[in-house]
Amino acid sequence: MKRVLKFLGYSLGVIVLCVAAAALYFQIKGIPSFEPGLPADLADLHVSRDSAQVAEGARIAAMLCKKCHTDPSTGKLTGTIMGDLPPMFGQVVTYNITQDSVHGIGAWTDGELYYLLRTGKHRDGSWSPPFMPKFERLADEDVHAIIAWLRSDDPALAPDPKEYPPNDYNLFCTILSNTLFSPPPMPEKAILPPDPQDPIALGRYLANDMLGCYHCHSGDLLKVDNVPEKSFLFYGGGAEMKNEAGEVVRTANLTPDPETGIGRMTEQQFIDAVRFGKNPRGGTLTYPMLPYPSLSDEEARAIFTYLKTVPPIHHPVDRYKSAGLNQ
Ligand code: HEC
Ligand code: HEC
């Protein structure tokens, strides 16, 4: 008996040592970094700043960038604390993306911005871990539009030196960034926008490639895949988030299942929910479901048409269980 216990004691000791060694390894290794420099074809990228391109970039950025990078006290894009992150991630801040040449992106080239938006990689080889999304499937013309907007005279982007100290990622983030997450590869050829006459293709592009609705609306934020359809419970809902009061809210099932998804929702109810945050059962949808007023009716309708083609998942979601609200 004693010998068995002794053996167990040793085994446990070895396991604890291994875990401690792995933790130390990741702590020292830090966030992965990569070969410095830019891919050759980005060295002389010059995006046109014509007014239509800037306006389109501003429309996309309103849906994709502003909620994370805006300082709520000034309305400027000097960065802020990401308040929604579960505590295990520690404190993460977003960075200054105003045109300030020291603290913001004023000194970046168009190619550097393109590289960061696609892969999260910087010219010096450092890498922005998963909190800064990577837009690996966005059409080239949409990435160019965002860059044109970043260079524009939008007052929210005027040079401003305010900034937080750089992120000091905790062990949990460091381990995730060395295991689960890695930079997406640069696209091998130009990415064309979808055919606007094909509502399913347009809806799939907007929902999956541009706005990432499936990130929140699949079953688990940590089981979202780079190939959207491979995400756990793809559009089946149930991922846990916090509303503004810090209470748990779970995402809605957006598959066409008639009982638990959007199978019985009318097109107009869907458009009103997505564009204006109207809850089909009355009232307003709960944060973090933010409305997308910059989408046109036609685009919201295309997302609905696409979602109707996603495999239905029968998955009842107790959306407000802990928040004590009625569904
Ligand atoms: C979910 C929140 C989130 C969204 C959405 C987001 N960002 Fe970021 N962004 C971050 C975080 C966090 C960082 C800091 C990452 C790091 O530690 O390197 C960052 C870093 C950056 C940087 C690097 C700045 C620097 O000085 O290193 C740029 C440029 C940037 N974001 C631009 C954008 C643009 C343009 C968009 C919209 C297309 C966008 N971001 C959308 C969270 C976000
Ligand atoms: C940051 C996470 C997040 C993102 C991104 C997001 N949603 Fe949501 N969505 C939610 C949450 C949480 C709810 C539940 C809110 C509630 O029940 O009040 C919700 C609810 C909805 C509803 C209401 C469904 C119903 O049955 O009442 C629709 C429709 C919807 N989202 C569509 C979308 C679409 C389309 C996109 C992409 C353009 C999107 N959402 C992006 C979190 C998100």
mmCIF file of N, CA and C in Angstrom, residues 111-178:
data_model
loop_
_atom_site.group_PDB
_atom_site.id
_atom_site.type_symbol
_atom_site.label_atom_id
_atom_site.label_comp_id
_atom_site.label_asym_id
_atom_site.label_seq_id
_atom_site.Cartn_x
_atom_site.Cartn_y
_atom_site.Cartn_z
ATOM 1 N N GLY A 111 0.989 49.366 -47.239
ATOM 2 C CA GLY A 111 1.328 47.938 -47.221
ATOM 3 C C GLY A 111 1.357 47.394 -45.796
ATOM 4 N N GLU A 112 1.905 48.166 -44.866
ATOM 5 C CA GLU A 112 1.959 47.712 -43.463
ATOM 6 C C GLU A 112 0.552 47.554 -42.890
ATOM 7 N N LEU A 113 -0.318 48.506 -43.249
ATOM 8 C CA LEU A 113 -1.698 48.409 -42.752
ATOM 9 C C LEU A 113 -2.384 47.172 -43.348
ATOM 10 N N TYR A 114 -2.173 46.959 -44.633
ATOM 11 C CA TYR A 114 -2.774 45.799 -45.308
ATOM 12 C C TYR A 114 -2.308 44.501 -44.633
ATOM 13 N N TYR A 115 -1.000 44.407 -44.391
ATOM 14 C CA TYR A 115 -0.406 43.203 -43.789
ATOM 15 C C TYR A 115 -1.007 42.954 -42.397
ATOM 16 N N LEU A 116 -1.135 44.031 -41.606
ATOM 17 C CA LEU A 116 -1.696 43.878 -40.261
ATOM 18 C C LEU A 116 -3.156 43.432 -40.325
ATOM 19 N N LEU A 117 -3.941 44.060 -41.218
ATOM 20 C CA LEU A 117 -5.373 43.723 -41.267
ATOM 21 C C LEU A 117 -5.581 42.274 -41.729
ATOM 22 N N ARG A 118 -4.740 41.782 -42.606
ATOM 23 C CA ARG A 118 -4.877 40.406 -43.084
ATOM 24 C C ARG A 118 -4.376 39.362 -42.077
ATOM 25 N N THR A 119 -3.206 39.650 -41.465
ATOM 26 C CA THR A 119 -2.513 38.597 -40.694
ATOM 27 C C THR A 119 -2.269 38.939 -39.228
ATOM 28 N N GLY A 120 -2.378 40.220 -38.867
ATOM 29 C CA GLY A 120 -2.028 40.638 -37.510
ATOM 30 C C GLY A 120 -0.533 40.842 -37.334
ATOM 31 N N LYS A 121 0.249 40.637 -38.414
ATOM 32 C CA LYS A 121 1.707 40.779 -38.287
ATOM 33 C C LYS A 121 2.134 42.219 -38.568
ATOM 34 N N HIS A 122 3.193 42.631 -37.825
ATOM 35 C CA HIS A 122 3.758 43.967 -38.001
ATOM 36 C C HIS A 122 5.077 43.841 -38.770
ATOM 37 N N ARG A 123 5.529 44.957 -39.307
ATOM 38 C CA ARG A 123 6.775 44.941 -40.094
ATOM 39 C C ARG A 123 7.966 44.392 -39.281
ATOM 40 N N ASP A 124 7.994 44.686 -37.968
ATOM 41 C CA ASP A 124 9.139 44.236 -37.162
ATOM 42 C C ASP A 124 9.034 42.753 -36.776
ATOM 43 N N GLY A 125 8.020 42.058 -37.269
ATOM 44 C CA GLY A 125 7.902 40.623 -36.989
ATOM 45 C C GLY A 125 7.013 40.320 -35.791
ATOM 46 N N SER A 126 6.651 41.350 -35.002
ATOM 47 C CA SER A 126 5.783 41.078 -33.856
ATOM 48 C C SER A 126 4.368 40.791 -34.361
ATOM 49 N N TRP A 127 3.563 40.211 -33.503
ATOM 50 C CA TRP A 127 2.246 39.750 -33.926
ATOM 51 C C TRP A 127 1.187 40.195 -32.923
ATOM 52 N N SER A 128 0.059 40.690 -33.425
ATOM 53 C CA SER A 128 -1.057 41.046 -32.544
ATOM 54 C C SER A 128 -1.921 39.814 -32.338
ATOM 55 N N PRO A 129 -1.999 39.339 -31.097
ATOM 56 C CA PRO A 129 -2.780 38.136 -30.820
ATOM 57 C C PRO A 129 -4.273 38.316 -31.122
ATOM 58 N N PRO A 130 -5.099 37.300 -30.851
ATOM 59 C CA PRO A 130 -6.435 37.228 -31.440
ATOM 60 C C PRO A 130 -7.398 38.376 -31.135
ATOM 61 N N PHE A 131 -7.087 39.215 -30.154
ATOM 62 C CA PHE A 131 -8.062 40.271 -29.822
ATOM 63 C C PHE A 131 -8.203 41.269 -30.948
ATOM 64 N N MET A 132 -7.141 41.484 -31.717
ATOM 65 C CA MET A 132 -7.264 42.291 -32.932
ATOM 66 C C MET A 132 -7.652 41.315 -34.038
ATOM 67 N N PRO A 133 -8.911 41.428 -34.554
ATOM 68 C CA PRO A 133 -9.344 40.436 -35.539
ATOM 69 C C PRO A 133 -8.489 40.487 -36.806
ATOM 70 N N LYS A 134 -8.404 39.362 -37.488
ATOM 71 C CA LYS A 134 -7.670 39.293 -38.762
ATOM 72 C C LYS A 134 -8.717 39.134 -39.852
ATOM 73 N N PHE A 135 -8.601 39.983 -40.890
ATOM 74 C CA PHE A 135 -9.641 39.979 -41.929
ATOM 75 C C PHE A 135 -9.115 39.221 -43.139
ATOM 76 N N GLU A 136 -8.977 37.915 -42.963
ATOM 77 C CA GLU A 136 -8.277 37.143 -44.001
ATOM 78 C C GLU A 136 -9.112 36.857 -45.234
ATOM 79 N N ARG A 137 -10.446 37.001 -45.136
ATOM 80 C CA ARG A 137 -11.276 36.702 -46.305
ATOM 81 C C ARG A 137 -12.005 37.938 -46.848
ATOM 82 N N LEU A 138 -11.673 39.100 -46.315
ATOM 83 C CA LEU A 138 -12.291 40.336 -46.795
ATOM 84 C C LEU A 138 -11.787 40.622 -48.219
ATOM 85 N N ALA A 139 -12.684 41.088 -49.105
ATOM 86 C CA ALA A 139 -12.268 41.377 -50.483
ATOM 87 C C ALA A 139 -11.202 42.477 -50.481
ATOM 88 N N ASP A 140 -10.262 42.396 -51.423
ATOM 89 C CA ASP A 140 -9.206 43.413 -51.494
ATOM 90 C C ASP A 140 -9.778 44.820 -51.505
ATOM 91 N N GLU A 141 -10.849 45.007 -52.287
ATOM 92 C CA GLU A 141 -11.361 46.383 -52.402
ATOM 93 C C GLU A 141 -11.900 46.888 -51.061
ATOM 94 N N ASP A 142 -12.379 45.982 -50.217
ATOM 95 C CA ASP A 142 -12.859 46.415 -48.898
ATOM 96 C C ASP A 142 -11.691 46.721 -47.953
ATOM 97 N N VAL A 143 -10.607 45.928 -48.035
ATOM 98 C CA VAL A 143 -9.417 46.245 -47.226
ATOM 99 C C VAL A 143 -8.862 47.600 -47.679
ATOM 100 N N HIS A 144 -8.826 47.803 -48.988
ATOM 101 C CA HIS A 144 -8.313 49.090 -49.497
ATOM 102 C C HIS A 144 -9.190 50.250 -49.015
ATOM 103 N N ALA A 145 -10.506 50.025 -49.002
ATOM 104 C CA ALA A 145 -11.410 51.092 -48.551
ATOM 105 C C ALA A 145 -11.132 51.442 -47.082
ATOM 106 N N ILE A 146 -10.882 50.427 -46.255
ATOM 107 C CA ILE A 146 -10.588 50.700 -44.829
ATOM 108 C C ILE A 146 -9.307 51.526 -44.720
ATOM 109 N N ILE A 147 -8.295 51.155 -45.528
ATOM 110 C CA ILE A 147 -7.025 51.902 -45.486
ATOM 111 C C ILE A 147 -7.258 53.345 -45.945
ATOM 112 N N ALA A 148 -8.058 53.534 -47.021
ATOM 113 C CA ALA A 148 -8.349 54.891 -47.502
ATOM 114 C C ALA A 148 -9.006 55.704 -46.384
ATOM 115 N N TRP A 149 -9.926 55.066 -45.647
ATOM 116 C CA TRP A 149 -10.586 55.769 -44.537
ATOM 117 C C TRP A 149 -9.587 56.133 -43.437
ATOM 118 N N LEU A 150 -8.664 55.208 -43.120
ATOM 119 C CA LEU A 150 -7.673 55.487 -42.062
ATOM 120 C C LEU A 150 -6.833 56.721 -42.409
ATOM 121 N N ARG A 151 -6.697 57.024 -43.701
ATOM 122 C CA ARG A 151 -5.924 58.192 -44.161
ATOM 123 C C ARG A 151 -6.776 59.435 -44.323
ATOM 124 N N SER A 152 -8.076 59.337 -44.072
ATOM 125 C CA SER A 152 -9.001 60.416 -44.448
ATOM 126 C C SER A 152 -9.046 61.527 -43.395
ATOM 127 N N ASP A 153 -9.877 62.563 -43.667
ATOM 128 C CA ASP A 153 -9.967 63.665 -42.706
ATOM 129 C C ASP A 153 -11.086 63.451 -41.691
ATOM 130 N N ASP A 154 -11.501 62.206 -41.460
ATOM 131 C CA ASP A 154 -12.466 61.892 -40.395
ATOM 132 C C ASP A 154 -11.904 62.455 -39.078
ATOM 133 N N PRO A 155 -12.648 63.385 -38.418
ATOM 134 C CA PRO A 155 -12.097 64.021 -37.210
ATOM 135 C C PRO A 155 -11.719 63.006 -36.123
ATOM 136 N N ALA A 156 -12.364 61.850 -36.103
ATOM 137 C CA ALA A 156 -12.042 60.838 -35.083
ATOM 138 C C ALA A 156 -10.635 60.275 -35.273
ATOM 139 N N LEU A 157 -10.056 60.514 -36.477
ATOM 140 C CA LEU A 157 -8.725 59.975 -36.789
ATOM 141 C C LEU A 157 -7.630 61.035 -36.743
ATOM 142 N N ALA A 158 -8.007 62.294 -36.469
ATOM 143 C CA ALA A 158 -6.995 63.371 -36.441
ATOM 144 C C ALA A 158 -5.928 63.016 -35.398
ATOM 145 N N PRO A 159 -4.647 63.347 -35.660
ATOM 146 C CA PRO A 159 -3.567 62.938 -34.764
ATOM 147 C C PRO A 159 -3.857 63.262 -33.304
ATOM 148 N N ASP A 160 -3.608 62.313 -32.435
ATOM 149 C CA ASP A 160 -3.867 62.470 -31.005
ATOM 150 C C ASP A 160 -2.882 61.554 -30.278
ATOM 151 N N PRO A 161 -2.098 62.100 -29.350
ATOM 152 C CA PRO A 161 -1.039 61.295 -28.738
ATOM 153 C C PRO A 161 -1.506 60.374 -27.605
ATOM 154 N N LYS A 162 -2.796 60.440 -27.239
ATOM 155 C CA LYS A 162 -3.220 59.634 -26.076
ATOM 156 C C LYS A 162 -2.991 58.150 -26.351
ATOM 157 N N GLU A 163 -2.378 57.456 -25.421
ATOM 158 C CA GLU A 163 -2.272 56.003 -25.617
ATOM 159 C C GLU A 163 -2.081 55.280 -24.299
ATOM 160 N N TYR A 164 -2.472 54.023 -24.284
ATOM 161 C CA TYR A 164 -2.256 53.164 -23.124
ATOM 162 C C TYR A 164 -0.889 52.510 -23.266
ATOM 163 N N PRO A 165 -0.309 52.058 -22.148
ATOM 164 C CA PRO A 165 0.922 51.271 -22.283
ATOM 165 C C PRO A 165 0.616 49.999 -23.073
ATOM 166 N N PRO A 166 1.593 49.460 -23.812
ATOM 167 C CA PRO A 166 1.330 48.268 -24.630
ATOM 168 C C PRO A 166 0.806 47.110 -23.787
ATOM 169 N N ASN A 167 0.070 46.224 -24.421
ATOM 170 C CA ASN A 167 -0.489 45.079 -23.709
ATOM 171 C C ASN A 167 0.602 44.180 -23.146
ATOM 172 N N ASP A 168 0.366 43.766 -21.905
ATOM 173 C CA ASP A 168 1.264 42.802 -21.282
ATOM 174 C C ASP A 168 0.410 41.550 -21.101
ATOM 175 N N TYR A 169 0.434 40.658 -22.088
ATOM 176 C CA TYR A 169 -0.506 39.539 -22.087
ATOM 177 C C TYR A 169 -0.181 38.531 -20.991
ATOM 178 N N ASN A 170 -1.234 38.022 -20.330
ATOM 179 C CA ASN A 170 -1.009 37.070 -19.248
ATOM 180 C C ASN A 170 -0.699 35.673 -19.805
ATOM 181 N N LEU A 171 -0.396 34.751 -18.904
ATOM 182 C CA LEU A 171 0.033 33.411 -19.318
ATOM 183 C C LEU A 171 -1.026 32.711 -20.159
ATOM 184 N N PHE A 172 -2.297 32.891 -19.777
ATOM 185 C CA PHE A 172 -3.389 32.240 -20.505
ATOM 186 C C PHE A 172 -3.413 32.702 -21.970
ATOM 187 N N CYS A 173 -3.325 34.028 -22.183
ATOM 188 C CA CYS A 173 -3.308 34.560 -23.563
ATOM 189 C C CYS A 173 -2.071 34.060 -24.301
ATOM 190 N N THR A 174 -0.940 34.018 -23.588
ATOM 191 C CA THR A 174 0.307 33.600 -24.232
ATOM 192 C C THR A 174 0.203 32.146 -24.678
ATOM 193 N N ILE A 175 -0.352 31.296 -23.814
ATOM 194 C CA ILE A 175 -0.484 29.877 -24.186
ATOM 195 C C ILE A 175 -1.432 29.745 -25.380
ATOM 196 N N LEU A 176 -2.587 30.448 -25.327
ATOM 197 C CA LEU A 176 -3.528 30.373 -26.460
ATOM 198 C C LEU A 176 -2.856 30.839 -27.753
ATOM 199 N N SER A 177 -2.055 31.900 -27.667
ATOM 200 C CA SER A 177 -1.430 32.455 -28.873
ATOM 201 C C SER A 177 -0.320 31.560 -29.419
ATOM 202 N N ASN A 178 0.147 30.605 -28.566
ATOM 203 C CA ASN A 178 1.165 29.667 -29.033
ATOM 204 C C ASN A 178 0.554 28.332 -29.452
#
